[in-house]
Amino acid sequence: MSFFGKNIKKIRGVKGLSQQAFADLFDLKRGTLGAYEEGRSEPKIDTIILIANYFSIAIGDMLTAELTVNQLLRFNDSLTLTPEELEREQFAQIPCITEKTAHDYIEYYDNDAFLADLPTLTLPLNTEKDFIGYTVTNLEMTTHDKGLFPKDVVIGEKVPKKVITKLNNGTVVLAVTDKTLILRRLYITDKGLVLRADHKNVDDITVDKKAVKQLWRVRYVFFRRMPDFSDSMEDKMAFLEAQMKELRDSI
């Protein structure tokens, strides 16, 4: 039995590296690294040599015994953490669904290898919670030139199925069903879950709660476009002009 998987997992813990960060060091996929750590797959000898040399660890030690933390620290002093590294590694690695991967996500939403291959967003969010990124692809959540436009990115927090009906009506959610991904406002009714667009010309969609594979509550939005500052500036100028007029009239 090889101890390689356990040892690289322990190295990551001592170094403070996420799976993605460790995989990037050696041009591996995060899903591949996860398979190594869980004992579902064994690496090629070239990969073993590369990792062992990088951390100055004997190949025999990597493969034949579970290394202790003290051993790892003796192998390479650079494994010692710094406060800066600890803080940086607390950032969440969030998979992001794009227009190209949206259709496949419907089928493989619970496949770890597929999720590992999705592009990721590194954000300073709670690493104990599950988040997903989603690239907006249509104008359903726009009204009067405001709202979410194509290429904007929303970040959703996973909602357990048992609490879906406790969400406030009007909450913006990303719903994953057997057929599609739907980004809309959620309304709880006796007929089921009503997903309503902000665009007035888009019909509501009603789905049964059982038909929803996943539901993500949108918590953050990243706009691809620059916000329009003109209205705000014009309002400020008008306010200043009104105040100046009042001062002149009072003299």
PDB file of C-alpha atoms in Angstrom:
ATOM      1  CA  MET A   1       0.000   0.000   0.000  1.00  0.00           C
ATOM      2  CA  SER A   2       1.365   3.403  -0.970  1.00  0.00           C
ATOM      3  CA  PHE A   3       1.312   6.226   1.574  1.00  0.00           C
ATOM      4  CA  PHE A   4       1.739   8.815  -1.164  1.00  0.00           C
ATOM      5  CA  GLY A   5      -1.827  10.155  -0.975  1.00  0.00           C
ATOM      6  CA  LYS A   6      -1.786  10.589   2.807  1.00  0.00           C
ATOM      7  CA  ASN A   7       1.619  12.227   2.676  1.00  0.00           C
ATOM      8  CA  ILE A   8       0.788  14.842   0.039  1.00  0.00           C
ATOM      9  CA  LYS A   9      -2.369  15.671   1.981  1.00  0.00           C
ATOM     10  CA  LYS A  10      -0.255  16.167   5.101  1.00  0.00           C
ATOM     11  CA  ILE A  11       2.228  18.287   3.147  1.00  0.00           C
ATOM     12  CA  ARG A  12      -0.650  20.526   2.027  1.00  0.00           C
ATOM     13  CA  GLY A  13      -1.778  20.877   5.634  1.00  0.00           C
ATOM     14  CA  VAL A  14       1.688  21.856   6.874  1.00  0.00           C
ATOM     15  CA  LYS A  15       2.256  24.205   3.961  1.00  0.00           C
ATOM     16  CA  GLY A  16      -1.256  25.642   4.085  1.00  0.00           C
ATOM     17  CA  LEU A  17      -1.965  24.873   0.426  1.00  0.00           C
ATOM     18  CA  SER A  18      -5.405  24.240  -1.011  1.00  0.00           C
ATOM     19  CA  GLN A  19      -5.823  21.342  -3.423  1.00  0.00           C
ATOM     20  CA  GLN A  20      -5.967  23.790  -6.314  1.00  0.00           C
ATOM     21  CA  ALA A  21      -2.819  25.644  -5.214  1.00  0.00           C
ATOM     22  CA  PHE A  22      -0.889  22.386  -4.760  1.00  0.00           C
ATOM     23  CA  ALA A  23      -2.109  21.026  -8.106  1.00  0.00           C
ATOM     24  CA  ASP A  24      -1.046  24.225  -9.869  1.00  0.00           C
ATOM     25  CA  LEU A  25       2.534  23.766  -8.624  1.00  0.00           C
ATOM     26  CA  PHE A  26       2.846  20.524 -10.583  1.00  0.00           C
ATOM     27  CA  ASP A  27       0.468  21.138 -13.516  1.00  0.00           C
ATOM     28  CA  LEU A  28      -2.111  18.697 -12.134  1.00  0.00           C
ATOM     29  CA  LYS A  29      -5.886  18.938 -12.156  1.00  0.00           C
ATOM     30  CA  ARG A  30      -7.510  19.416  -8.769  1.00  0.00           C
ATOM     31  CA  GLY A  31      -9.658  16.329  -9.345  1.00  0.00           C
ATOM     32  CA  THR A  32      -6.562  14.257 -10.108  1.00  0.00           C
ATOM     33  CA  LEU A  33      -4.894  15.404  -6.886  1.00  0.00           C
ATOM     34  CA  GLY A  34      -8.049  14.563  -4.944  1.00  0.00           C
ATOM     35  CA  ALA A  35      -7.993  11.054  -6.420  1.00  0.00           C
ATOM     36  CA  TYR A  36      -4.380  10.628  -5.261  1.00  0.00           C
ATOM     37  CA  GLU A  37      -5.212  11.768  -1.733  1.00  0.00           C
ATOM     38  CA  GLU A  38      -8.248   9.477  -1.492  1.00  0.00           C
ATOM     39  CA  GLY A  39      -6.372   6.461  -2.820  1.00  0.00           C
ATOM     40  CA  ARG A  40      -8.570   6.165  -5.909  1.00  0.00           C
ATOM     41  CA  SER A  41      -5.622   6.635  -8.255  1.00  0.00           C
ATOM     42  CA  GLU A  42      -1.839   6.295  -8.173  1.00  0.00           C
ATOM     43  CA  PRO A  43       0.477   8.886  -9.749  1.00  0.00           C
ATOM     44  CA  LYS A  44       3.070   8.249 -12.413  1.00  0.00           C
ATOM     45  CA  ILE A  45       6.637   7.878 -11.217  1.00  0.00           C
ATOM     46  CA  ASP A  46       7.537  11.195 -12.879  1.00  0.00           C
ATOM     47  CA  THR A  47       4.955  12.970 -10.728  1.00  0.00           C
ATOM     48  CA  ILE A  48       6.224  11.286  -7.549  1.00  0.00           C
ATOM     49  CA  ILE A  49       9.814  12.307  -8.329  1.00  0.00           C
ATOM     50  CA  LEU A  50       8.770  15.881  -9.116  1.00  0.00           C
ATOM     51  CA  ILE A  51       6.861  16.332  -5.843  1.00  0.00           C
ATOM     52  CA  ALA A  52       9.504  14.578  -3.724  1.00  0.00           C
ATOM     53  CA  ASN A  53      12.301  16.716  -5.178  1.00  0.00           C
ATOM     54  CA  TYR A  54      10.314  19.912  -4.785  1.00  0.00           C
ATOM     55  CA  PHE A  55       9.916  19.353  -1.033  1.00  0.00           C
ATOM     56  CA  SER A  56      13.327  17.679  -0.559  1.00  0.00           C
ATOM     57  CA  ILE A  57      11.783  14.410   0.597  1.00  0.00           C
ATOM     58  CA  ALA A  58      13.224  10.984  -0.191  1.00  0.00           C
ATOM     59  CA  ILE A  59      11.013   9.036  -2.580  1.00  0.00           C
ATOM     60  CA  GLY A  60      11.142   5.987  -0.310  1.00  0.00           C
ATOM     61  CA  ASP A  61       9.868   8.062   2.604  1.00  0.00           C
ATOM     62  CA  MET A  62       7.032   9.406   0.451  1.00  0.00           C
ATOM     63  CA  LEU A  63       5.822   5.925  -0.509  1.00  0.00           C
ATOM     64  CA  THR A  64       6.506   3.554   2.391  1.00  0.00           C
ATOM     65  CA  ALA A  65       5.432   5.339   5.573  1.00  0.00           C
ATOM     66  CA  GLU A  66       3.118   8.062   6.790  1.00  0.00           C
ATOM     67  CA  LEU A  67       5.261  11.123   7.445  1.00  0.00           C
ATOM     68  CA  THR A  68       4.916  13.086  10.656  1.00  0.00           C
ATOM     69  CA  VAL A  69       4.680  16.860  10.836  1.00  0.00           C
ATOM     70  CA  ASN A  70       8.075  17.018  12.543  1.00  0.00           C
ATOM     71  CA  GLN A  71       9.629  15.011   9.715  1.00  0.00           C
ATOM     72  CA  LEU A  72       8.152  17.331   7.123  1.00  0.00           C
ATOM     73  CA  LEU A  73       9.468  20.396   8.896  1.00  0.00           C
ATOM     74  CA  ARG A  74      12.940  18.854   9.055  1.00  0.00           C
ATOM     75  CA  PHE A  75      12.868  17.974   5.363  1.00  0.00           C
ATOM     76  CA  ASN A  76      12.413  21.555   4.270  1.00  0.00           C
ATOM     77  CA  ASP A  77      12.355  24.639   6.474  1.00  0.00           C
ATOM     78  CA  SER A  78      10.389  26.487   3.815  1.00  0.00           C
ATOM     79  CA  LEU A  79       7.372  24.384   4.764  1.00  0.00           C
ATOM     80  CA  THR A  80       6.943  26.543   7.865  1.00  0.00           C
ATOM     81  CA  LEU A  81       3.930  28.789   7.523  1.00  0.00           C
ATOM     82  CA  THR A  82       4.031  32.558   7.664  1.00  0.00           C
ATOM     83  CA  PRO A  83       1.075  34.684   8.812  1.00  0.00           C
ATOM     84  CA  GLU A  84       0.756  36.089   5.296  1.00  0.00           C
ATOM     85  CA  GLU A  85       0.409  32.600   3.817  1.00  0.00           C
ATOM     86  CA  LEU A  86      -2.198  31.595   6.378  1.00  0.00           C
ATOM     87  CA  GLU A  87      -4.318  34.631   5.603  1.00  0.00           C
ATOM     88  CA  ARG A  88      -4.061  34.144   1.853  1.00  0.00           C
ATOM     89  CA  GLU A  89      -5.006  30.466   2.016  1.00  0.00           C
ATOM     90  CA  GLN A  90      -8.276  31.283   3.769  1.00  0.00           C
ATOM     91  CA  PHE A  91      -9.709  32.577   0.492  1.00  0.00           C
ATOM     92  CA  ALA A  92     -12.423  30.359  -0.966  1.00  0.00           C
ATOM     93  CA  GLN A  93     -11.912  28.598  -4.303  1.00  0.00           C
ATOM     94  CA  ILE A  94     -15.301  28.876  -6.004  1.00  0.00           C
ATOM     95  CA  PRO A  95     -16.179  26.862  -9.152  1.00  0.00           C
ATOM     96  CA  CYS A  96     -17.799  29.052 -11.821  1.00  0.00           C
ATOM     97  CA  ILE A  97     -20.406  27.887 -14.339  1.00  0.00           C
ATOM     98  CA  THR A  98     -19.945  29.535 -17.722  1.00  0.00           C
ATOM     99  CA  GLU A  99     -22.114  29.559 -20.818  1.00  0.00           C
ATOM    100  CA  LYS A 100     -20.031  26.717 -22.272  1.00  0.00           C
ATOM    101  CA  THR A 101     -20.324  24.495 -19.183  1.00  0.00           C
ATOM    102  CA  ALA A 102     -23.916  25.268 -18.139  1.00  0.00           C
ATOM    103  CA  HIS A 103     -25.483  22.362 -20.057  1.00  0.00           C
ATOM    104  CA  ASP A 104     -22.960  19.837 -18.701  1.00  0.00           C
ATOM    105  CA  TYR A 105     -23.418  21.159 -15.156  1.00  0.00           C
ATOM    106  CA  ILE A 106     -27.067  20.041 -15.221  1.00  0.00           C
ATOM    107  CA  GLU A 107     -25.885  16.442 -15.683  1.00  0.00           C
ATOM    108  CA  TYR A 108     -22.657  16.455 -13.697  1.00  0.00           C
ATOM    109  CA  TYR A 109     -23.455  18.933 -10.885  1.00  0.00           C
ATOM    110  CA  ASP A 110     -22.523  16.350  -8.232  1.00  0.00           C
ATOM    111  CA  ASN A 111     -19.416  14.994 -10.012  1.00  0.00           C
ATOM    112  CA  ASP A 112     -16.273  16.093  -8.165  1.00  0.00           C
ATOM    113  CA  ALA A 113     -14.009  15.591 -11.180  1.00  0.00           C
ATOM    114  CA  PHE A 114     -16.250  17.758 -13.368  1.00  0.00           C
ATOM    115  CA  LEU A 115     -16.439  20.487 -10.714  1.00  0.00           C
ATOM    116  CA  ALA A 116     -12.664  20.412 -10.343  1.00  0.00           C
ATOM    117  CA  ASP A 117     -12.276  21.188 -14.046  1.00  0.00           C
ATOM    118  CA  LEU A 118     -14.500  24.269 -13.916  1.00  0.00           C
ATOM    119  CA  PRO A 119     -12.766  27.659 -13.830  1.00  0.00           C
ATOM    120  CA  THR A 120     -12.478  28.981 -10.281  1.00  0.00           C
ATOM    121  CA  LEU A 121     -12.866  32.331  -8.575  1.00  0.00           C
ATOM    122  CA  THR A 122     -10.654  33.068  -5.548  1.00  0.00           C
ATOM    123  CA  LEU A 123     -12.610  35.253  -3.138  1.00  0.00           C
ATOM    124  CA  PRO A 124     -12.336  36.193   0.567  1.00  0.00           C
ATOM    125  CA  LEU A 125     -15.499  34.334   1.561  1.00  0.00           C
ATOM    126  CA  ASN A 126     -16.341  31.844   4.299  1.00  0.00           C
ATOM    127  CA  THR A 127     -14.546  28.632   3.330  1.00  0.00           C
ATOM    128  CA  GLU A 128     -16.947  26.566   5.460  1.00  0.00           C
ATOM    129  CA  LYS A 129     -19.876  27.353   3.144  1.00  0.00           C
ATOM    130  CA  ASP A 130     -20.611  26.079  -0.351  1.00  0.00           C
ATOM    131  CA  PHE A 131     -20.596  28.711  -3.102  1.00  0.00           C
ATOM    132  CA  ILE A 132     -20.987  28.571  -6.868  1.00  0.00           C
ATOM    133  CA  GLY A 133     -20.291  31.172  -9.519  1.00  0.00           C
ATOM    134  CA  TYR A 134     -22.580  31.625 -12.530  1.00  0.00           C
ATOM    135  CA  THR A 135     -22.081  33.752 -15.624  1.00  0.00           C
ATOM    136  CA  VAL A 136     -25.295  35.501 -16.671  1.00  0.00           C
ATOM    137  CA  THR A 137     -26.290  34.627 -20.240  1.00  0.00           C
ATOM    138  CA  ASN A 138     -29.524  36.552 -20.903  1.00  0.00           C
ATOM    139  CA  LEU A 139     -31.559  39.673 -20.091  1.00  0.00           C
ATOM    140  CA  GLU A 140     -34.254  38.022 -17.966  1.00  0.00           C
ATOM    141  CA  MET A 141     -33.111  39.814 -14.804  1.00  0.00           C
ATOM    142  CA  THR A 142     -33.081  43.314 -16.289  1.00  0.00           C
ATOM    143  CA  THR A 143     -35.637  46.093 -16.057  1.00  0.00           C
ATOM    144  CA  HIS A 144     -35.418  49.686 -17.276  1.00  0.00           C
ATOM    145  CA  ASP A 145     -31.743  49.242 -18.228  1.00  0.00           C
ATOM    146  CA  LYS A 146     -30.878  48.033 -14.731  1.00  0.00           C
ATOM    147  CA  GLY A 147     -30.227  44.604 -13.294  1.00  0.00           C
ATOM    148  CA  LEU A 148     -28.083  41.678 -14.428  1.00  0.00           C
ATOM    149  CA  PHE A 149     -26.679  41.645 -17.961  1.00  0.00           C
ATOM    150  CA  PRO A 150     -24.840  38.941 -19.948  1.00  0.00           C
ATOM    151  CA  LYS A 151     -21.264  38.357 -18.727  1.00  0.00           C
ATOM    152  CA  ASP A 152     -22.076  39.586 -15.200  1.00  0.00           C
ATOM    153  CA  VAL A 153     -21.136  36.970 -12.579  1.00  0.00           C
ATOM    154  CA  VAL A 154     -23.291  36.078  -9.585  1.00  0.00           C
ATOM    155  CA  ILE A 155     -22.071  34.137  -6.549  1.00  0.00           C
ATOM    156  CA  GLY A 156     -24.636  31.828  -4.974  1.00  0.00           C
ATOM    157  CA  GLU A 157     -24.622  30.192  -1.550  1.00  0.00           C
ATOM    158  CA  LYS A 158     -26.033  26.671  -1.468  1.00  0.00           C
ATOM    159  CA  VAL A 159     -29.469  26.348   0.134  1.00  0.00           C
ATOM    160  CA  PRO A 160     -30.288  22.987   1.795  1.00  0.00           C
ATOM    161  CA  LYS A 161     -33.466  21.526   0.305  1.00  0.00           C
ATOM    162  CA  LYS A 162     -35.181  21.399   3.680  1.00  0.00           C
ATOM    163  CA  VAL A 163     -35.033  25.191   4.074  1.00  0.00           C
ATOM    164  CA  ILE A 164     -35.888  26.250   0.518  1.00  0.00           C
ATOM    165  CA  THR A 165     -39.480  27.074   1.461  1.00  0.00           C
ATOM    166  CA  LYS A 166     -38.221  29.310   4.289  1.00  0.00           C
ATOM    167  CA  LEU A 167     -36.538  31.779   1.928  1.00  0.00           C
ATOM    168  CA  ASN A 168     -38.091  35.213   1.633  1.00  0.00           C
ATOM    169  CA  ASN A 169     -40.227  35.791  -1.444  1.00  0.00           C
ATOM    170  CA  GLY A 170     -38.302  37.787  -4.028  1.00  0.00           C
ATOM    171  CA  THR A 171     -34.916  36.260  -3.168  1.00  0.00           C
ATOM    172  CA  VAL A 172     -32.726  35.988  -6.267  1.00  0.00           C
ATOM    173  CA  VAL A 173     -31.715  32.356  -6.761  1.00  0.00           C
ATOM    174  CA  LEU A 174     -30.042  30.048  -9.247  1.00  0.00           C
ATOM    175  CA  ALA A 175     -32.180  26.914  -9.571  1.00  0.00           C
ATOM    176  CA  VAL A 176     -30.789  23.732 -11.104  1.00  0.00           C
ATOM    177  CA  THR A 177     -33.438  21.400 -12.560  1.00  0.00           C
ATOM    178  CA  ASP A 178     -33.297  18.320 -14.788  1.00  0.00           C
ATOM    179  CA  LYS A 179     -33.465  20.498 -17.895  1.00  0.00           C
ATOM    180  CA  THR A 180     -31.993  23.911 -17.218  1.00  0.00           C
ATOM    181  CA  LEU A 181     -30.373  26.481 -14.942  1.00  0.00           C
ATOM    182  CA  ILE A 182     -32.722  29.311 -14.022  1.00  0.00           C
ATOM    183  CA  LEU A 183     -31.591  32.631 -12.539  1.00  0.00           C
ATOM    184  CA  ARG A 184     -34.675  34.424 -11.196  1.00  0.00           C
ATOM    185  CA  ARG A 185     -36.551  35.614  -8.129  1.00  0.00           C
ATOM    186  CA  LEU A 186     -38.109  32.883  -5.998  1.00  0.00           C
ATOM    187  CA  TYR A 187     -41.698  32.960  -4.759  1.00  0.00           C
ATOM    188  CA  ILE A 188     -43.198  30.208  -2.602  1.00  0.00           C
ATOM    189  CA  THR A 189     -46.808  29.332  -3.534  1.00  0.00           C
ATOM    190  CA  ASP A 190     -49.273  26.476  -2.987  1.00  0.00           C
ATOM    191  CA  LYS A 191     -48.689  25.382  -6.601  1.00  0.00           C
ATOM    192  CA  GLY A 192     -44.929  25.102  -6.163  1.00  0.00           C
ATOM    193  CA  LEU A 193     -41.853  27.272  -6.563  1.00  0.00           C
ATOM    194  CA  VAL A 194     -42.467  30.222  -8.859  1.00  0.00           C
ATOM    195  CA  LEU A 195     -39.374  31.595 -10.579  1.00  0.00           C
ATOM    196  CA  ARG A 196     -40.040  35.118 -11.801  1.00  0.00           C
ATOM    197  CA  ALA A 197     -37.875  37.269 -14.057  1.00  0.00           C
ATOM    198  CA  ASP A 198     -37.462  41.008 -13.583  1.00  0.00           C
ATOM    199  CA  HIS A 199     -38.028  41.568 -17.304  1.00  0.00           C
ATOM    200  CA  LYS A 200     -41.736  42.260 -17.806  1.00  0.00           C
ATOM    201  CA  ASN A 201     -41.979  40.277 -21.064  1.00  0.00           C
ATOM    202  CA  VAL A 202     -40.755  36.971 -19.601  1.00  0.00           C
ATOM    203  CA  ASP A 203     -43.308  34.485 -18.288  1.00  0.00           C
ATOM    204  CA  ASP A 204     -43.088  32.919 -14.829  1.00  0.00           C
ATOM    205  CA  ILE A 205     -41.856  29.352 -14.439  1.00  0.00           C
ATOM    206  CA  THR A 206     -43.453  27.121 -11.813  1.00  0.00           C
ATOM    207  CA  VAL A 207     -41.560  24.031 -10.686  1.00  0.00           C
ATOM    208  CA  ASP A 208     -42.164  21.391  -8.066  1.00  0.00           C
ATOM    209  CA  LYS A 209     -39.721  21.492  -5.175  1.00  0.00           C
ATOM    210  CA  LYS A 210     -38.820  17.861  -5.873  1.00  0.00           C
ATOM    211  CA  ALA A 211     -37.720  18.791  -9.408  1.00  0.00           C
ATOM    212  CA  VAL A 212     -35.015  21.127  -8.088  1.00  0.00           C
ATOM    213  CA  LYS A 213     -31.624  19.431  -7.900  1.00  0.00           C
ATOM    214  CA  GLN A 214     -29.880  22.395  -6.308  1.00  0.00           C
ATOM    215  CA  LEU A 215     -30.794  25.891  -5.250  1.00  0.00           C
ATOM    216  CA  TRP A 216     -28.235  28.654  -4.764  1.00  0.00           C
ATOM    217  CA  ARG A 217     -29.148  31.944  -3.096  1.00  0.00           C
ATOM    218  CA  VAL A 218     -27.378  34.804  -4.847  1.00  0.00           C
ATOM    219  CA  ARG A 219     -25.258  36.655  -2.299  1.00  0.00           C
ATOM    220  CA  TYR A 220     -22.779  38.641  -4.420  1.00  0.00           C
ATOM    221  CA  VAL A 221     -22.669  40.097  -7.930  1.00  0.00           C
ATOM    222  CA  PHE A 222     -19.709  41.133 -10.071  1.00  0.00           C
ATOM    223  CA  PHE A 223     -20.688  43.501 -12.860  1.00  0.00           C
ATOM    224  CA  ARG A 224     -18.741  43.249 -16.100  1.00  0.00           C
ATOM    225  CA  ARG A 225     -19.689  46.802 -17.072  1.00  0.00           C
ATOM    226  CA  MET A 226     -18.767  50.025 -15.329  1.00  0.00           C
ATOM    227  CA  PRO A 227     -21.637  51.550 -13.318  1.00  0.00           C
ATOM    228  CA  ASP A 228     -23.249  54.698 -14.682  1.00  0.00           C
ATOM    229  CA  PHE A 229     -22.138  57.653 -12.556  1.00  0.00           C
ATOM    230  CA  SER A 230     -23.752  60.368 -14.681  1.00  0.00           C
ATOM    231  CA  ASP A 231     -27.121  60.489 -12.933  1.00  0.00           C
ATOM    232  CA  SER A 232     -25.547  60.677  -9.493  1.00  0.00           C
ATOM    233  CA  MET A 233     -23.174  63.474 -10.555  1.00  0.00           C
ATOM    234  CA  GLU A 234     -25.996  65.428 -12.191  1.00  0.00           C
ATOM    235  CA  ASP A 235     -28.060  65.137  -9.022  1.00  0.00           C
ATOM    236  CA  LYS A 236     -25.170  66.465  -6.937  1.00  0.00           C
ATOM    237  CA  MET A 237     -24.634  69.393  -9.316  1.00  0.00           C
ATOM    238  CA  ALA A 238     -28.321  70.260  -9.226  1.00  0.00           C
ATOM    239  CA  PHE A 239     -28.284  70.125  -5.437  1.00  0.00           C
ATOM    240  CA  LEU A 240     -25.234  72.419  -5.249  1.00  0.00           C
ATOM    241  CA  GLU A 241     -26.818  74.889  -7.682  1.00  0.00           C
ATOM    242  CA  ALA A 242     -29.978  74.963  -5.562  1.00  0.00           C
ATOM    243  CA  GLN A 243     -27.943  75.633  -2.429  1.00  0.00           C
ATOM    244  CA  MET A 244     -26.013  78.451  -4.168  1.00  0.00           C
ATOM    245  CA  LYS A 245     -29.288  79.993  -5.279  1.00  0.00           C
ATOM    246  CA  GLU A 246     -30.609  79.897  -1.715  1.00  0.00           C
ATOM    247  CA  LEU A 247     -27.442  81.608  -0.468  1.00  0.00           C
ATOM    248  CA  ARG A 248     -27.692  84.335  -3.086  1.00  0.00           C
ATOM    249  CA  ASP A 249     -31.371  84.932  -2.308  1.00  0.00           C
ATOM    250  CA  SER A 250     -30.649  85.216   1.398  1.00  0.00           C
ATOM    251  CA  ILE A 251     -28.020  87.954   0.940  1.00  0.00           C
TER     252      ILE A 251
END
